[in-house]
Coordinates of C-alpha atoms in Angstrom, one line a residue:
Chain A
M2 CA -7.5 11.2 42.0
I3 CA -10.7 9.2 42.5
E4 CA -10.7 5.9 44.3
V5 CA -13.9 4.0 44.5
K6 CA -14.1 0.9 46.7
E7 CA -16.9 -1.6 46.8
L8 CA -19.7 1.1 46.6
R9 CA -23.1 -0.3 47.2
R10 CA -26.4 1.5 47.5
T11 CA -29.9 0.2 47.7
F12 CA -33.3 2.0 47.5
G13 CA -35.8 -0.3 49.2
P14 CA -35.6 -3.6 47.3
V15 CA -33.7 -2.1 44.4
T16 CA -29.9 -2.3 44.3
A17 CA -28.9 0.7 42.4
V18 CA -25.1 0.3 42.8
D19 CA -23.7 -3.1 43.6
G20 CA -20.1 -3.3 44.7
V21 CA -18.6 -0.9 42.2
T22 CA -14.8 -0.4 42.4
F23 CA -12.6 1.7 40.1
N24 CA -9.9 4.4 40.1
V25 CA -9.6 7.4 37.9
E26 CA -6.3 9.3 37.4
K27 CA -5.6 12.9 36.3
G28 CA -5.8 13.3 32.5
Q29 CA -8.4 10.6 32.1
V30 CA -11.9 11.2 30.8
L31 CA -14.0 8.3 32.1
G32 CA -17.3 7.6 30.3
L33 CA -19.8 5.8 32.5
L34 CA -22.1 4.0 30.1
G35 CA -25.2 2.0 30.8
P36 CA -28.8 1.7 30.0
N37 CA -31.4 3.7 32.0
G38 CA -31.5 2.6 35.6
A39 CA -28.1 1.1 35.4
G40 CA -26.8 3.0 38.5
K41 CA -24.8 5.7 36.7
T42 CA -26.6 8.6 38.3
T43 CA -26.6 7.0 41.8
A44 CA -22.8 6.3 41.5
M45 CA -22.2 10.0 40.5
R46 CA -24.5 11.3 43.3
I47 CA -22.5 9.2 45.8
L48 CA -19.2 10.6 44.5
A49 CA -20.6 14.2 44.7
C50 CA -21.7 13.4 48.3
F51 CA -25.3 14.0 47.7
I52 CA -26.3 10.5 48.9
R53 CA -24.4 8.1 51.2
P54 CA -23.6 4.6 50.2
N55 CA -24.9 1.7 52.3
S56 CA -21.4 0.2 52.2
G57 CA -18.1 0.8 50.6
T58 CA -16.4 4.2 50.3
A59 CA -14.6 6.5 47.9
S60 CA -12.1 9.3 48.0
V61 CA -11.7 12.2 45.8
C62 CA -8.3 14.0 45.8
G63 CA -7.6 12.4 49.2
H64 CA -10.9 13.5 50.7
D65 CA -13.1 10.6 51.9
I66 CA -16.7 11.0 50.8
L67 CA -18.0 9.8 54.2
K68 CA -15.5 11.6 56.5
D69 CA -15.0 14.8 54.6
P70 CA -18.0 15.4 52.3
V71 CA -17.5 19.2 52.3
G72 CA -13.8 18.8 51.3
V73 CA -14.9 16.6 48.4
R74 CA -17.5 19.1 47.2
R75 CA -14.9 21.8 47.3
V76 CA -12.6 20.0 44.8
I77 CA -15.3 18.7 42.4
G78 CA -17.5 20.4 39.9
Y79 CA -20.7 18.5 39.6
L80 CA -23.4 18.8 36.9
A81 CA -26.5 16.8 38.0
E82 CA -28.7 15.0 35.5
S83 CA -31.4 17.6 35.3
A84 CA -28.9 20.6 35.6
P85 CA -30.9 22.0 38.5
S86 CA -30.6 25.7 39.3
Y87 CA -32.8 28.4 40.8
G88 CA -35.3 29.3 38.0
E89 CA -36.3 32.7 39.5
M90 CA -32.7 34.0 39.4
T91 CA -30.9 35.6 36.5
V92 CA -27.9 33.7 35.2
A93 CA -25.7 36.6 36.6
S94 CA -27.1 36.4 40.1
F95 CA -27.0 32.6 40.1
L96 CA -23.3 32.5 39.2
D97 CA -22.7 35.2 41.8
F98 CA -24.4 33.0 44.4
I99 CA -22.2 30.0 43.4
C100 CA -19.1 32.3 43.6
D101 CA -20.2 33.4 47.1
I102 CA -20.5 29.8 48.3
R103 CA -17.2 28.8 46.6
R104 CA -15.5 31.9 48.1
I105 CA -14.5 33.4 44.8
K106 CA -14.3 37.1 45.5
G107 CA -13.2 40.5 44.1
R108 CA -10.9 40.5 41.1
A109 CA -10.8 36.7 41.0
R110 CA -14.5 36.6 40.6
K111 CA -14.5 39.0 37.7
Q112 CA -11.7 37.0 36.0
T113 CA -13.5 33.7 36.6
L114 CA -16.8 35.0 35.1
D115 CA -15.0 36.6 32.2
R116 CA -13.5 33.2 31.4
I117 CA -16.4 30.9 32.1
V118 CA -19.3 32.9 30.5
P119 CA -17.9 32.9 27.0
Q120 CA -16.5 29.4 27.4
C121 CA -20.0 28.1 28.1
S122 CA -21.5 30.5 25.5
I123 CA -24.0 32.0 27.9
D124 CA -23.1 35.7 27.2
S125 CA -26.3 36.3 25.3
V126 CA -28.5 35.2 28.2
Y127 CA -26.4 36.4 31.1
H128 CA -29.0 38.8 32.4
Q129 CA -32.0 36.6 31.6
T130 CA -34.0 34.7 34.2
I131 CA -33.0 31.1 34.2
E132 CA -36.6 29.8 34.1
T133 CA -37.1 31.5 30.7
L134 CA -34.1 29.7 29.1
S135 CA -34.3 26.7 26.8
K136 CA -33.1 23.3 28.0
G137 CA -29.8 23.7 26.2
Y138 CA -29.0 27.0 27.9
K139 CA -30.1 25.7 31.3
R140 CA -27.6 22.9 30.9
R141 CA -24.9 25.3 29.9
V142 CA -25.6 27.4 32.9
G143 CA -25.3 24.2 35.0
L144 CA -22.0 23.5 33.3
A145 CA -20.8 27.0 34.0
Q146 CA -21.5 26.6 37.8
A147 CA -19.6 23.3 37.8
L148 CA -16.6 24.9 36.1
L149 CA -16.5 28.2 38.1
H150 CA -13.9 27.2 40.6
D151 CA -11.7 25.4 38.0
P152 CA -12.1 22.1 39.8
E153 CA -9.6 19.3 39.7
V154 CA -12.3 16.8 39.3
L155 CA -15.4 17.1 37.1
I156 CA -18.4 14.8 37.4
L157 CA -20.9 15.5 34.6
D158 CA -24.1 13.6 34.4
E159 CA -25.2 13.6 30.7
P160 CA -23.5 17.0 30.0
T161 CA -24.7 17.2 26.4
D162 CA -28.3 16.1 26.9
G163 CA -30.7 18.6 25.3
L164 CA -28.0 20.5 23.4
D165 CA -28.2 21.0 19.7
P166 CA -25.5 19.4 17.5
N167 CA -23.4 22.6 17.4
Q168 CA -23.6 23.0 21.2
K169 CA -22.7 19.3 21.7
H170 CA -19.7 19.8 19.6
E171 CA -18.6 22.8 21.6
V172 CA -19.1 21.0 24.9
R173 CA -17.2 18.0 23.7
N174 CA -14.3 20.3 22.6
L175 CA -14.4 22.0 26.0
I176 CA -14.1 18.6 27.8
T177 CA -11.3 17.5 25.5
R178 CA -9.4 20.8 26.1
M179 CA -9.8 20.5 29.9
A180 CA -9.0 16.8 30.0
K181 CA -5.2 16.9 30.4
D182 CA -5.3 18.9 33.6
K183 CA -8.3 17.3 35.2
C184 CA -9.9 14.1 36.1
I185 CA -13.3 13.9 34.4
I186 CA -16.2 11.4 34.7
I187 CA -19.1 11.8 32.3
S188 CA -22.2 9.6 32.1
T189 CA -23.9 9.2 28.8
H190 CA -25.8 6.8 26.7
I191 CA -24.7 8.6 23.5
L192 CA -22.0 6.3 22.3
E193 CA -20.5 8.6 19.7
E194 CA -19.7 10.9 22.7
V195 CA -17.6 8.2 24.3
D196 CA -15.7 7.8 21.0
A197 CA -15.3 11.6 20.8
V198 CA -14.1 12.5 24.3
C199 CA -13.5 9.5 26.6
T200 CA -10.1 7.9 27.1
R201 CA -11.7 5.1 29.1
S202 CA -15.1 3.7 29.4
I203 CA -16.9 1.7 32.1
I204 CA -20.0 -0.2 31.1
I205 CA -22.4 -0.5 34.0
A206 CA -25.7 -2.4 34.2
R207 CA -27.9 -3.4 37.1
G208 CA -25.4 -1.6 39.4
Q209 CA -22.4 -3.7 38.4
I210 CA -19.4 -3.0 36.3
L211 CA -19.5 -5.2 33.2
A212 CA -16.6 -3.8 31.3
D213 CA -13.7 -1.4 32.0
S214 CA -11.5 -0.5 29.1
T215 CA -10.7 2.1 26.4
P216 CA -13.4 2.5 23.7
K217 CA -10.9 1.4 21.1
A218 CA -9.9 -1.7 23.0
L219 CA -13.6 -2.6 23.5
K220 CA -14.2 -2.3 19.8
E221 CA -11.2 -4.5 19.0
E222 CA -12.0 -7.1 21.6
Y223 CA -15.6 -7.5 20.4
K224 CA -14.8 -6.7 16.7
C225 CA -17.8 -4.5 16.2
S226 CA -19.0 -0.9 16.7
L227 CA -19.3 0.5 20.2
D228 CA -23.1 0.4 19.8
E229 CA -23.0 -3.3 19.3
V230 CA -20.5 -3.8 22.1
F231 CA -22.9 -1.9 24.4
R232 CA -25.8 -4.1 23.4
K233 CA -23.9 -7.3 23.8
I234 CA -22.5 -6.4 27.2
T235 CA -25.6 -4.9 28.8
T236 CA -28.0 -7.6 27.6
Q237 CA -26.0 -10.5 28.9
P238 CA -27.0 -12.0 32.2
V239 CA -25.0 -10.8 35.2
T240 CA -23.0 -13.4 37.0
A241 CA -23.0 -13.3 40.7
Chain B
M22 CA -19.6 30.6 57.6
N23 CA -19.3 32.1 54.1
S24 CA -21.5 29.4 52.6
F25 CA -24.1 30.0 55.3
I26 CA -24.1 33.7 54.6
A27 CA -24.4 33.0 50.8
V28 CA -27.5 30.8 51.4
F29 CA -28.9 33.4 53.8
K30 CA -28.4 36.3 51.3
R31 CA -29.8 34.3 48.3
E32 CA -32.9 33.3 50.2
L33 CA -33.7 36.7 51.7
K34 CA -33.2 38.4 48.3
N35 CA -35.4 35.8 46.7
Y36 CA -38.4 36.9 48.8
F37 CA -38.2 40.3 47.2
T38 CA -37.5 39.3 43.6
T39 CA -40.7 37.2 43.5
P40 CA -44.2 38.4 44.4
V41 CA -44.2 36.2 47.5
A42 CA -42.9 38.9 49.9
Y43 CA -45.3 41.6 48.7
V44 CA -48.4 39.3 48.8
F45 CA -47.5 38.1 52.2
L46 CA -46.8 41.6 53.6
V47 CA -50.0 43.1 52.3
I48 CA -52.2 40.3 53.6
F49 CA -50.4 40.1 57.0
L50 CA -50.6 43.9 57.5
F51 CA -54.2 44.1 56.4
F52 CA -55.4 41.3 58.8
S53 CA -53.2 42.3 61.7
G54 CA -54.8 45.8 61.5
Y55 CA -58.3 44.6 60.7
L56 CA -58.5 42.2 63.6
T57 CA -57.0 44.7 66.0
F58 CA -59.6 47.4 65.2
K59 CA -62.5 44.9 64.9
Q60 CA -61.9 43.7 68.4
G61 CA -62.3 47.2 69.9
F62 CA -58.9 48.8 69.8
Y63 CA -60.5 52.3 70.3
E64 CA -63.4 51.1 72.4
T65 CA -61.2 49.7 75.3
R66 CA -59.8 53.3 75.6
Q67 CA -56.4 51.9 76.7
A68 CA -53.1 53.1 75.2
D69 CA -51.6 49.6 74.7
L70 CA -51.3 47.0 72.0
S71 CA -52.9 44.1 73.8
K72 CA -55.6 43.8 71.1
F73 CA -52.9 43.7 68.4
F74 CA -50.8 41.0 70.1
M75 CA -53.7 38.9 71.1
N76 CA -54.6 38.2 67.5
L77 CA -51.1 37.4 66.4
P78 CA -51.0 33.6 67.4
L79 CA -54.1 33.0 65.2
L80 CA -52.7 35.0 62.3
F81 CA -49.3 33.4 62.6
V82 CA -50.8 29.9 62.7
F83 CA -51.8 30.5 59.0
M84 CA -49.3 33.1 57.8
V85 CA -46.0 31.6 59.0
P86 CA -46.6 28.1 57.5
S87 CA -47.4 29.8 54.2
T88 CA -43.9 31.3 54.3
A89 CA -42.2 28.1 55.5
M90 CA -43.9 25.6 53.2
R91 CA -41.7 26.4 50.2
L92 CA -38.4 26.4 52.1
W93 CA -37.5 22.7 51.3
A94 CA -40.5 21.3 49.6
E95 CA -39.8 23.5 46.5
E96 CA -36.1 22.7 46.5
R97 CA -36.9 19.0 46.6
K98 CA -39.6 19.2 44.0
V99 CA -37.6 21.1 41.4
G100 CA -34.4 19.3 42.2
S101 CA -32.3 22.3 43.2
I102 CA -31.6 20.6 46.5
E103 CA -29.1 18.4 44.5
L104 CA -27.3 21.5 43.4
L105 CA -27.3 23.1 46.9
L106 CA -26.2 20.0 48.8
T107 CA -23.4 19.2 46.4
L108 CA -21.9 22.7 46.9
P109 CA -19.3 23.0 49.7
I110 CA -21.8 23.5 52.5
T111 CA -23.1 21.3 55.3
I112 CA -26.8 20.5 55.6
R113 CA -26.9 22.3 58.9
Q114 CA -25.5 25.5 57.3
A115 CA -28.1 25.3 54.5
V116 CA -31.0 24.7 56.9
W117 CA -30.0 27.5 59.3
G118 CA -29.3 29.8 56.4
K119 CA -32.7 29.4 54.9
F120 CA -34.4 29.4 58.3
L121 CA -32.8 32.6 59.4
A122 CA -33.5 34.3 56.1
A123 CA -37.2 33.5 56.5
W124 CA -37.1 34.7 60.1
V125 CA -35.6 38.0 59.0
F126 CA -38.3 38.3 56.5
L127 CA -41.0 37.7 59.2
T128 CA -39.1 40.3 61.4
I129 CA -39.5 42.8 58.5
A130 CA -43.2 42.0 58.4
L131 CA -43.5 42.5 62.2
A132 CA -41.5 45.7 62.0
L133 CA -43.9 47.1 59.3
T134 CA -46.7 47.1 61.9
F135 CA -44.9 50.2 63.4
P136 CA -47.9 52.5 62.6
M137 CA -49.7 50.7 65.5
V138 CA -47.0 51.8 67.9
I139 CA -47.1 55.3 66.5
T140 CA -50.9 55.4 66.8
V141 CA -51.0 54.4 70.5
N142 CA -48.2 56.9 71.3
I143 CA -50.2 59.7 69.7
L144 CA -53.5 58.6 71.4
G145 CA -52.0 58.1 74.9
D146 CA -48.9 57.4 77.0
P147 CA -48.4 53.6 76.6
D148 CA -45.8 51.5 78.6
M149 CA -43.2 51.0 75.9
G150 CA -41.6 48.2 77.9
V151 CA -44.8 46.1 77.6
I152 CA -44.9 46.8 73.8
V153 CA -41.3 45.9 73.3
S154 CA -41.7 42.7 75.3
G155 CA -44.9 41.9 73.2
Y156 CA -42.9 42.4 70.0
I157 CA -40.1 40.1 71.3
G158 CA -42.7 37.5 72.2
S159 CA -44.2 37.8 68.7
W160 CA -40.8 37.5 67.1
L161 CA -40.0 34.4 69.0
M162 CA -43.4 32.9 68.3
A163 CA -42.8 33.6 64.5
G164 CA -39.5 31.8 64.8
A165 CA -41.0 28.8 66.6
F166 CA -43.8 28.5 64.0
L167 CA -41.2 28.9 61.2
A168 CA -39.1 26.1 62.7
I169 CA -42.1 23.8 62.7
G170 CA -43.0 24.9 59.2
S171 CA -39.5 24.2 57.9
F172 CA -39.5 20.7 59.4
F173 CA -42.8 19.9 57.7
S174 CA -41.5 21.4 54.5
A175 CA -38.6 18.9 54.6
V176 CA -41.0 16.1 55.3
S177 CA -43.1 16.4 52.1
K178 CA -42.2 17.5 48.6
N179 CA -45.8 18.7 48.3
Q180 CA -46.2 22.3 49.5
V181 CA -49.9 21.9 50.3
I182 CA -49.2 18.9 52.5
S183 CA -46.4 20.8 54.3
F184 CA -48.7 23.8 54.8
V185 CA -51.6 21.7 56.3
L186 CA -49.3 19.7 58.6
S187 CA -47.6 22.9 59.8
V188 CA -50.9 24.7 60.5
V189 CA -52.2 21.7 62.5
A190 CA -48.9 21.4 64.5
C191 CA -48.8 25.2 65.2
G192 CA -52.6 25.2 66.0
I193 CA -52.1 22.4 68.5
L194 CA -49.3 24.3 70.2
V195 CA -51.5 27.4 70.5
Y196 CA -54.9 25.8 71.3
A197 CA -53.6 23.3 73.8
G198 CA -53.2 26.2 76.2
M199 CA -56.7 27.6 75.8
P200 CA -58.8 27.5 78.9
T201 CA -61.6 25.6 77.1
T202 CA -59.2 22.9 75.9
L203 CA -57.6 22.6 79.4
N204 CA -61.0 22.4 81.1
Y205 CA -62.0 19.7 78.7
L206 CA -58.8 17.8 79.2
A207 CA -59.1 18.1 83.0
S208 CA -62.4 16.2 82.8
F209 CA -60.6 13.0 82.1
L210 CA -56.8 13.5 82.5
P211 CA -54.9 13.8 85.8
M212 CA -54.2 17.4 86.9
G213 CA -50.5 17.0 86.6
L214 CA -50.7 16.0 83.0
V215 CA -53.1 18.9 82.2
Q216 CA -50.5 21.3 83.8
A217 CA -47.8 19.7 81.7
I218 CA -49.8 20.3 78.6
E219 CA -50.4 23.9 79.6
G220 CA -46.6 24.3 80.1
F221 CA -45.9 22.9 76.7
S222 CA -48.4 25.2 75.1
L223 CA -47.0 28.3 73.4
K224 CA -49.9 30.4 74.6
I225 CA -48.9 30.7 78.2
H226 CA -45.3 31.7 77.4
F227 CA -46.5 34.2 74.7
E228 CA -49.1 35.7 77.0
S229 CA -46.6 36.4 79.8
M230 CA -44.3 38.2 77.3
Q231 CA -47.4 40.1 76.0
R232 CA -47.9 41.4 79.6
G233 CA -44.4 42.7 79.7
I234 CA -42.8 39.9 81.7
L235 CA -39.6 38.6 80.1
T236 CA -38.5 35.5 82.0
F237 CA -35.6 33.1 81.4
S238 CA -38.0 30.1 81.2
D239 CA -40.2 31.7 78.6
F240 CA -37.2 32.7 76.5
S241 CA -35.7 29.2 76.9
Y242 CA -39.0 27.6 75.9
F243 CA -38.8 29.4 72.5
V244 CA -35.1 28.8 72.0
I245 CA -35.5 25.1 72.7
L246 CA -38.6 24.9 70.4
I247 CA -36.7 26.6 67.6
A248 CA -33.5 24.6 68.0
G249 CA -35.4 21.3 68.3
W250 CA -37.5 21.7 65.2
V251 CA -34.7 23.1 63.1
T252 CA -32.4 20.2 64.1
A253 CA -35.3 17.7 63.4
C254 CA -35.6 19.4 59.9
T255 CA -31.8 18.8 59.4
V256 CA -32.1 15.1 60.2
V257 CA -35.2 14.6 58.1
L258 CA -33.7 16.4 55.2
D259 CA -30.6 14.4 55.3
E260 CA -32.7 11.2 55.2
R261 CA -35.1 12.2 52.5
K262 CA -33.2 14.6 50.3
A263 CA -32.7 12.0 47.5
N264 CA -36.1 10.4 47.7

């Protein structure tokens, strides 16, 4: 469902993503792991068509990110790193706005909201202004907007960041429940999360893919915990 | 089209759910009235709104950029641009949606000066054609300044910088056509160039509309100005959105 070919993106002298290639199929939950500044967010932003690559391309459900960015955005649900939203709006009016843009109308809109609001546990703050919410709630509102149109592909940049342990557990359960019908990419540096929800993990550092395997296979190959695998891989020098 | 309407609706509603609209409207209506009466609205003993329209360029040079400065600078600063531009919408739809919402808001501000029209109608028998033409000119001028403001709002994340740059750009557009500026320029520039600068100035086009003359060239001037700056805003935003 997602095909990434030789993606490369630079910001001035910094190469954020350097020739990244991978495919993700339906039913897979891919964890993008890497230290800060590894290029995870840039790769996700390129896939969500927020920024363009300098070279290479990718397609999502058959839509090319360069030729049909609106088509890509229609089929994906994207939660950005900082879970941006419009602070002055209430959760209800914000989700209504997303429904408007995603053309979810009438009875379908009511059914969608009735499904998503409890699923993301935002019932209690539904009529509250977003800027007054805690970080955890803001992230859940961000997650709700990403799930509204029941997308085939989910791209979630650190979906559990700022959530308390109970909320983390709920979100991980939610991702696991959705996994079989969707193609999900999550970025995280919480390694227990990879163990809990990911069926495959890509370790990325300095913009390059250093490992692409299942969390279990990685642990077996290196004969240590995922934490240690992560440290070993991301601290080794990159070969050209 | 739906996405464009959704952005337009959200933006317009947003003006009235925050104090922005009310503060703007109160200040705009106060100064538009104050300057009109201060410059001898009654003393001229003419039933027209020339005193009202003549102050609008100066007022708009400051007021319109204050509306425009947040259009994109705020989106970029708080990061909501990443949400908006990863929804199924093109940059062009987003830019025009926000621009038109702000223009409708300024239209509401202009419409709220209707007591002026009522006043001259009570005091005398004004030529309504001239008044309508003056309002059309003012509305187009507001759109032109707004387009300039939205461009500078996309240039910088900092709203103060956007505001200052927009005021300077709008000021140049107005004051380039002032007789004092043109006389000064004529002292060292060839006449053809001075006439070209006068033709580019907003003042000459607005003044002819203010006098009740609606010409295709004046109308085209504003349309080109608006379309040009809004397109430039789209290009700049596409380049700088992720910076």
